[in-house]
Short mmCIF file of C-alpha atoms in Angstrom, two decimals:
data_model
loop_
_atom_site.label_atom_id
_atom_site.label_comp_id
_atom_site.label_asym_id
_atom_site.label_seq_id
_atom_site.Cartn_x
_atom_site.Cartn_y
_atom_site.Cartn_z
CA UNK A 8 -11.62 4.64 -13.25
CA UNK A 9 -12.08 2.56 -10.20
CA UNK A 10 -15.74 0.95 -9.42
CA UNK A 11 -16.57 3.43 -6.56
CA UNK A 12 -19.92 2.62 -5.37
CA UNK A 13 -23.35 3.48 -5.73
CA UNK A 14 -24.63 2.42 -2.38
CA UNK A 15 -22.85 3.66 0.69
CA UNK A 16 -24.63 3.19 4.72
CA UNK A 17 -23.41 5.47 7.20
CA UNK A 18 -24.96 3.79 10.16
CA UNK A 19 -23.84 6.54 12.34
CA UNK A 20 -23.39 5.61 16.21
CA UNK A 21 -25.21 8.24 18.86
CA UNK A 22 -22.57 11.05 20.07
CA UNK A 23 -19.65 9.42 17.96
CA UNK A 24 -19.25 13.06 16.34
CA UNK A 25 -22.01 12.13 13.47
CA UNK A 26 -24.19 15.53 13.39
CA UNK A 27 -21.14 17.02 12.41
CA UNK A 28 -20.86 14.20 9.64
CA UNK A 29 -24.21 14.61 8.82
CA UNK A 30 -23.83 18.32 8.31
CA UNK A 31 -20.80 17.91 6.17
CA UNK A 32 -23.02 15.94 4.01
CA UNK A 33 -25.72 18.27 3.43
CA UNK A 34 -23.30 20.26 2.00
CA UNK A 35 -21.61 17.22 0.02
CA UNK A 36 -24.32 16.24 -1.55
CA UNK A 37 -25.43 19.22 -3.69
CA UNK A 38 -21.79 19.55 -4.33
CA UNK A 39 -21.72 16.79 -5.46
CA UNK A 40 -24.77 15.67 -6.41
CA UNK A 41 -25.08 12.53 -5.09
CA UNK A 42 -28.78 11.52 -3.17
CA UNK A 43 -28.17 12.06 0.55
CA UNK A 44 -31.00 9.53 2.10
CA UNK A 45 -31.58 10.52 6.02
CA UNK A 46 -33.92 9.03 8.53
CA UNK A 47 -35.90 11.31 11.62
CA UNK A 48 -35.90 7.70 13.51
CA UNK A 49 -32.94 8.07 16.08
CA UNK A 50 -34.21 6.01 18.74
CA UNK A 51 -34.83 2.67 16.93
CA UNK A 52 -31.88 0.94 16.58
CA UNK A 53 -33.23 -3.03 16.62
CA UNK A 54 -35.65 -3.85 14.34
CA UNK A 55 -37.86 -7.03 13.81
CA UNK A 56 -37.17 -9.39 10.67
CA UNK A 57 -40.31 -7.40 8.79
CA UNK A 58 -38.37 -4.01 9.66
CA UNK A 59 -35.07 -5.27 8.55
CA UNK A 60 -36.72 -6.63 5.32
CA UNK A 61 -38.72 -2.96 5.16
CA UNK A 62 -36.17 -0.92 5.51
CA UNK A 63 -33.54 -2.56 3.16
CA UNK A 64 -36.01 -2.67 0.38
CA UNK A 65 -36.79 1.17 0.77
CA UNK A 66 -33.05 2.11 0.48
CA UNK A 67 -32.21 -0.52 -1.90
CA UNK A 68 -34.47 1.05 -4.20
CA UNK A 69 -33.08 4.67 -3.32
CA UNK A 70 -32.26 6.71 -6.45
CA UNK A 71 -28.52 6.01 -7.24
CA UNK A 72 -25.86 7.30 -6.32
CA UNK A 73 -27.02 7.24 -2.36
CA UNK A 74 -25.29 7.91 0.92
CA UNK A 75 -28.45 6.21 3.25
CA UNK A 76 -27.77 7.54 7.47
CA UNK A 77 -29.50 6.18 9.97
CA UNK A 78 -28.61 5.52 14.01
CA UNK A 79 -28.99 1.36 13.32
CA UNK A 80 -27.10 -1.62 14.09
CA UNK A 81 -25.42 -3.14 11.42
CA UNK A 82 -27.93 -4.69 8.52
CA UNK A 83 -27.07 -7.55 6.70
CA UNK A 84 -28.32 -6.79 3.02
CA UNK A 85 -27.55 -10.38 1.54
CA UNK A 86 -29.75 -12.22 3.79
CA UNK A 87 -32.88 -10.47 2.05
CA UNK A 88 -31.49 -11.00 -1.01
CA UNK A 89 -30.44 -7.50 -2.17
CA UNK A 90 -26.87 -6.28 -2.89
CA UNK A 91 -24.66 -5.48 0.37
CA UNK A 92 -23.82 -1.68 0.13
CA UNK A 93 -20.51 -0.33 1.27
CA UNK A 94 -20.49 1.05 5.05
CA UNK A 95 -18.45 3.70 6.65
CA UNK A 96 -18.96 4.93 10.44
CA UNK A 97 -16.67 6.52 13.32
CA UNK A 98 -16.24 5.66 16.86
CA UNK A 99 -14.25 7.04 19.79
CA UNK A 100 -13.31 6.64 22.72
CA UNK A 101 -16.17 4.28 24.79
CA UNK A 102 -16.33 6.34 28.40
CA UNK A 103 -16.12 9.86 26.36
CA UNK A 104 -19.15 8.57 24.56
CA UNK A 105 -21.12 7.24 27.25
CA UNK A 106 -20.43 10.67 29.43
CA UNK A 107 -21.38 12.98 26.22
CA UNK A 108 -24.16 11.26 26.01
CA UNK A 109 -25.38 11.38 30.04
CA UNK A 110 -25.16 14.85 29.81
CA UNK A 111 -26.37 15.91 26.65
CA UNK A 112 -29.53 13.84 27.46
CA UNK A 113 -30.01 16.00 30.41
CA UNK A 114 -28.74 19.36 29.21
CA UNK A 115 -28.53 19.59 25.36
CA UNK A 116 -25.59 21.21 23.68
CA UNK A 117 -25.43 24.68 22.76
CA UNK A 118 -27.87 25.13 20.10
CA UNK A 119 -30.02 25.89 22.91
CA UNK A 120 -30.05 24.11 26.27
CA UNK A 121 -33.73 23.73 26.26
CA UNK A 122 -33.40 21.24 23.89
CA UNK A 123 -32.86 18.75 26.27
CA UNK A 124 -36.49 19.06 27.57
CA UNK A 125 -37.38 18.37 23.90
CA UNK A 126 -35.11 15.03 23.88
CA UNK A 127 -36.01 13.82 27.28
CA UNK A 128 -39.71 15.65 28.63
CA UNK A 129 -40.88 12.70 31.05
CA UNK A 130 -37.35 12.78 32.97
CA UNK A 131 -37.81 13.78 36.90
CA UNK A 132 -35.58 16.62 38.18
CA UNK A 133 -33.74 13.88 40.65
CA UNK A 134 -33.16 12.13 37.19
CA UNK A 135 -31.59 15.09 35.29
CA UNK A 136 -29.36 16.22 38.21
CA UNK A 137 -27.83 12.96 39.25
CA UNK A 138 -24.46 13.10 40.32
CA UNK A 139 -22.65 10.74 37.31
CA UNK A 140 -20.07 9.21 40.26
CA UNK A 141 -23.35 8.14 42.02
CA UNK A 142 -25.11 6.85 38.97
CA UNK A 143 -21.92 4.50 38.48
CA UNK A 144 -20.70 4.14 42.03
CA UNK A 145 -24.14 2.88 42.73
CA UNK A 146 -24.69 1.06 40.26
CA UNK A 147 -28.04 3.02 38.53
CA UNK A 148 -29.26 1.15 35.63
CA UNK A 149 -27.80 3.81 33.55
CA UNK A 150 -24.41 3.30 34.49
CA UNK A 151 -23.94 -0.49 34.52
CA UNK A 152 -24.27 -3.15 31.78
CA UNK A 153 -25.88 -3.75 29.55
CA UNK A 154 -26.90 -0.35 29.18
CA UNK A 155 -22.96 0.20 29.20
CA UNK A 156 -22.88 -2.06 25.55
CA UNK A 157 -23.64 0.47 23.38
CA UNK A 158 -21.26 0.20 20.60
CA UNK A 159 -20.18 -3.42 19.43
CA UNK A 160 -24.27 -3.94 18.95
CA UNK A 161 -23.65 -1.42 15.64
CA UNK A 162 -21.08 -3.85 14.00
CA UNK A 163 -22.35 -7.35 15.69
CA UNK A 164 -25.69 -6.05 13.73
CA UNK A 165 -29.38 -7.06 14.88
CA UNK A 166 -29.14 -10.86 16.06
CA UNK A 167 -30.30 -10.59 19.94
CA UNK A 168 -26.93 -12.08 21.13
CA UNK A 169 -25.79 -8.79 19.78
CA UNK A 170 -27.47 -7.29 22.78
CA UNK A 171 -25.66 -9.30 25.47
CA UNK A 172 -22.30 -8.19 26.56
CA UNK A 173 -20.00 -11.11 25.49
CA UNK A 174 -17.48 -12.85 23.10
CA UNK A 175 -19.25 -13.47 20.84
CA UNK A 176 -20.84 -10.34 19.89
CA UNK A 177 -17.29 -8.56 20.06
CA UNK A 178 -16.02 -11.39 17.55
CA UNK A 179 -19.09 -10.83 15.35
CA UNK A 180 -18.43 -7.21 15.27
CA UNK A 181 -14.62 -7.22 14.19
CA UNK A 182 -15.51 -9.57 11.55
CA UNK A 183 -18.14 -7.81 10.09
CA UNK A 184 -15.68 -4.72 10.48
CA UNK A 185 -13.23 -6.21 8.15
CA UNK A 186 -15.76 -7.90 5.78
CA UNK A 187 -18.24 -5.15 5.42
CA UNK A 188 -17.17 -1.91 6.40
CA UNK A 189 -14.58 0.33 3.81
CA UNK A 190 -13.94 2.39 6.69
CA UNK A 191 -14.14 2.31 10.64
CA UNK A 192 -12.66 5.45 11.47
CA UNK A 193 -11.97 7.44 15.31
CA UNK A 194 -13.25 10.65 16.18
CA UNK A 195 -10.26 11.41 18.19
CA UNK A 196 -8.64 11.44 14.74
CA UNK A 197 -11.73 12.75 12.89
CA UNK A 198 -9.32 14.91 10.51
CA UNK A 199 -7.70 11.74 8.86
CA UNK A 200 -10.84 9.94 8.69
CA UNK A 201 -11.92 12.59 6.11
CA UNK A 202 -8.64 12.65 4.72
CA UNK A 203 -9.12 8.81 4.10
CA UNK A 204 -12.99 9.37 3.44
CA UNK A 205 -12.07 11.82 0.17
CA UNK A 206 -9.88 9.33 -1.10
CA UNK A 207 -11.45 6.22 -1.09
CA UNK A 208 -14.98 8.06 -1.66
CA UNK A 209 -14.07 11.04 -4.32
CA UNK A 210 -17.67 10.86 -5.40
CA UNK A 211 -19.17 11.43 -2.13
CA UNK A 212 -16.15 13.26 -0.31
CA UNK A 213 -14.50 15.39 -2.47
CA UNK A 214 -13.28 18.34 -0.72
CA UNK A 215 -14.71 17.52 2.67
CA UNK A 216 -11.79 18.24 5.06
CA UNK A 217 -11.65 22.06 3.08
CA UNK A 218 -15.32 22.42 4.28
CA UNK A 219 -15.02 21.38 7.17
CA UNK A 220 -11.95 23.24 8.24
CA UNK A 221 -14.09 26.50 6.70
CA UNK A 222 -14.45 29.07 9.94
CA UNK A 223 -18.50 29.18 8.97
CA UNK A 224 -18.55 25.34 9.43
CA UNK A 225 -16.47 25.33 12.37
CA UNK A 226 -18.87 28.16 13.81
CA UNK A 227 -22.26 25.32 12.97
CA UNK A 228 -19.52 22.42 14.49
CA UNK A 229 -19.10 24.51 17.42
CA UNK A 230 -22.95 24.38 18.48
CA UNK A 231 -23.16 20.00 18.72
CA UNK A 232 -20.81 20.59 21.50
CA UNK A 233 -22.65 18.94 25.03
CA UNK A 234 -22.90 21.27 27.55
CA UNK A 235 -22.40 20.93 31.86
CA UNK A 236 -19.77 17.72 30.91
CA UNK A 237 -17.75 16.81 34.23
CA UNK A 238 -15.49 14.32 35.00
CA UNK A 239 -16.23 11.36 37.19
CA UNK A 240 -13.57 10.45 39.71
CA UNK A 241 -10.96 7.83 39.18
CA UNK A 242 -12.44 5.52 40.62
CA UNK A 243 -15.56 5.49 38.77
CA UNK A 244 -13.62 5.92 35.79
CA UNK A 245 -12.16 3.02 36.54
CA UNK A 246 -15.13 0.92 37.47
CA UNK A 247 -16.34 1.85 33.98
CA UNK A 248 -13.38 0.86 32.22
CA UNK A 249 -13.80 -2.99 33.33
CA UNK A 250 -17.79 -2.36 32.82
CA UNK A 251 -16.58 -1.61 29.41
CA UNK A 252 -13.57 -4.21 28.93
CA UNK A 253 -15.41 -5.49 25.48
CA UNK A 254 -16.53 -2.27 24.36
CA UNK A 255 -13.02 -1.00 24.98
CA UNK A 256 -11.11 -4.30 22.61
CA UNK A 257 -13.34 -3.19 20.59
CA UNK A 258 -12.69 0.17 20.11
CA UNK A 259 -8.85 -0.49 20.43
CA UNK A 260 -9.31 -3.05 17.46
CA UNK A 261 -10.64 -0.92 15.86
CA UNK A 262 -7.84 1.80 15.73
CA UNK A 263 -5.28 -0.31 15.61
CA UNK A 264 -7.13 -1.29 12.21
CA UNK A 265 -7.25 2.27 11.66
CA UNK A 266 -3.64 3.37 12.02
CA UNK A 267 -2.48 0.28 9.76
CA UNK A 268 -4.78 2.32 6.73
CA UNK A 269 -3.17 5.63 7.86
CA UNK A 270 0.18 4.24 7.74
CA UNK A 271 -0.43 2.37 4.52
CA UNK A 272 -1.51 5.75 3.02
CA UNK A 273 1.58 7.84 4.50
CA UNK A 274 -0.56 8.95 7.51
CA UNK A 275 1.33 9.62 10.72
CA UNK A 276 -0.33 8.28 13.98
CA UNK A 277 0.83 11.14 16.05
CA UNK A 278 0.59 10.83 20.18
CA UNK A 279 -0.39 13.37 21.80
CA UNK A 280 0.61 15.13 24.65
CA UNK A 281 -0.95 14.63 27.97
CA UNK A 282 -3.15 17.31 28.84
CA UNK A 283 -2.27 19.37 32.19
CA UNK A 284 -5.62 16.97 33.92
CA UNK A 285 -5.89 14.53 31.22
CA UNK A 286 -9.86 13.39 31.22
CA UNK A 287 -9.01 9.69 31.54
CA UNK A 288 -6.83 7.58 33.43
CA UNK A 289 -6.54 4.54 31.04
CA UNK A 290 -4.40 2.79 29.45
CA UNK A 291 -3.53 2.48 25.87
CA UNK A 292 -1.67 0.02 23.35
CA UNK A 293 1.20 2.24 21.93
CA UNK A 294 0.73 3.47 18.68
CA UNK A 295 3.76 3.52 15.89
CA UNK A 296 4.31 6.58 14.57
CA UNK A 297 5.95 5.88 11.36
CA UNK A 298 4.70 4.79 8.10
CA UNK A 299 5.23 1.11 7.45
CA UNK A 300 6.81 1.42 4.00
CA UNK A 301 7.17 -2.28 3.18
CA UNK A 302 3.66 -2.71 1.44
CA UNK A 303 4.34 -3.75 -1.94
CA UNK A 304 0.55 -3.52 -2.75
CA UNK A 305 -0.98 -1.26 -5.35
CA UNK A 306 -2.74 1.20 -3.22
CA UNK A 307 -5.45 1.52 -5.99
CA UNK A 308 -5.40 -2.39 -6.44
CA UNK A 309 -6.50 -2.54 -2.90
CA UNK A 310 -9.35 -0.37 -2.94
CA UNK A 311 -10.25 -1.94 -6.10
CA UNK A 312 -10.52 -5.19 -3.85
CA UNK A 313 -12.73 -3.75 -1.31
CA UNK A 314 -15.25 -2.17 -3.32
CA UNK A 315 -15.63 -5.95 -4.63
CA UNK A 316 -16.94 -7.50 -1.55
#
């Protein structure tokens, strides 16, 4: 029996697909039994040193097994002392996420589009209806850096250069990607990342992609969608791409990093076809769509490995 753990963070990032996580495990957990530890802080993401130190003493001392989710940048449990859990979280695609999240803020999803009015009350009429190629042709607050660096700051974790759109926060966050996190999956692929989730996380993820391909789950899925999306015009597409460069060699690290585990577990990276008006006009790095089959490694010698960091 492998050494899965006991302590698993799911520091979810906003409108990266993680209510639909989160409902998934609800279910999970008294499936499973396993003690599903969620926060009702979502817009608190930096904390002081006392928070940091707060906050990883009250899940430290969470009953065990624990899944703890929380929207927070990256925590580094060894630097207070206590034992580093193992984290998991999912990303996409950086303009999708900064558009679902422009207009979900101003017009909910479809659990009821009042919601919004919950989420944002003090936001002027002007505010709610801007244009989104005005907001980022001219160059609104909301639509430029560093509001733009929304990512990275999640896997850089919560120095303050972590805030600032740069090298060295992008560096930061890749290497606490490969040093910290089992799994850094993409929501464009959210299927596989369950797939991948059940088997390096039986005890938490048994059975996961069954539920969540269930019609009655689907139905619940169905309701997190945003509503009133549009798509901006090329050219402010494109004027957020190089807004975005480090959010976007990020996110492409990341996948590549992704598709090597999918390969390595006989997981096709398949590419799709374009759509009739496909949503974005950037590029890509290919993908390979074979599995690499020269991996001599024991596949359960290598997990064995990363639940010992």
């Amino acid at each position: 029996v492998l050494p899965f753990p006991s302590q698993v963070v799911y520091n979810r990032v906003g409108k990266c697909g993680s209510r639909t996580v989160v409902l998934l495990l609800r279910i999970l957990s008294e499936k499973h039994g396993f003690n599903l530890v969620t926060s009702d802080i979502h817009n608190k993401t930096r904390l002081t040193k006392n928070e940091q130190m707060e906050l990883i003493k009250n899940i430290s001392t969470a009953e065990q097994p624990y899944l703890f989710t929380r929207h927070v940048h990256f925590l580094n449990f060894s630097r207070f002392g206590g034992d580093q859990p193992v984290y998991i979280n999912i990303i996409r695609d950086p303009i999708n996420r900064f558009l679902s999240n422009y207009f979900f803020r101003r017009f909910g999803d479809w659990r009821g589009e009042q919601n919004h009015m919950i989420r944002t009350p003090s936001m002027r009429q002007e505010e709610r209806y801007l244009d989104i190629n005005v907001c980022i042709l001219e160059n609104y607050p909301e639509c430029s850096n560093p509001r733009l660096f929304y990512i990275i700051p999640y896997f850089c974790g919560q120095h303050p250069r972590c805030r600032e759109p740069g090298e060295w926060a992008l560096e930061r966050a890749k290497l606490n990607v490969n040093e910290n996190f089992l799994l850094v999956g993409i929501l464009e692929e959210l299927e596989d990342v369950l797939l991948l989730l059940e088997r390096f996380l039986p005890h938490y993820f048994k059975d996961v992609l069954s539920i969540y391909k269930n019609p009655e789950h689907r139905k619940l899925g169905n309701l997190t969608v945003t509503v009133k999306k549009t798509v901006p015009s090329p050219e402010a597409i494109q004027i957020l791409y190089q807004r975005m460069r480090y959010e976007y060699e990020f996110y492409y690290y990341v996948k590549e990093q992704f598709h090597l585990l999918k390969r390595k577990f006989g997981l096709k990276s398949h590419i799709r076809k374009p759509r009739p008006r496909p949503e974005f006009f950037i590029p890509s790095p290919l993908e390979t769509e074979e599995p690499i089959d020269d991996e001599e490694e024991d596949d359960e010698k290598w997990l064995e490995d990363i639940y010992k960091r």
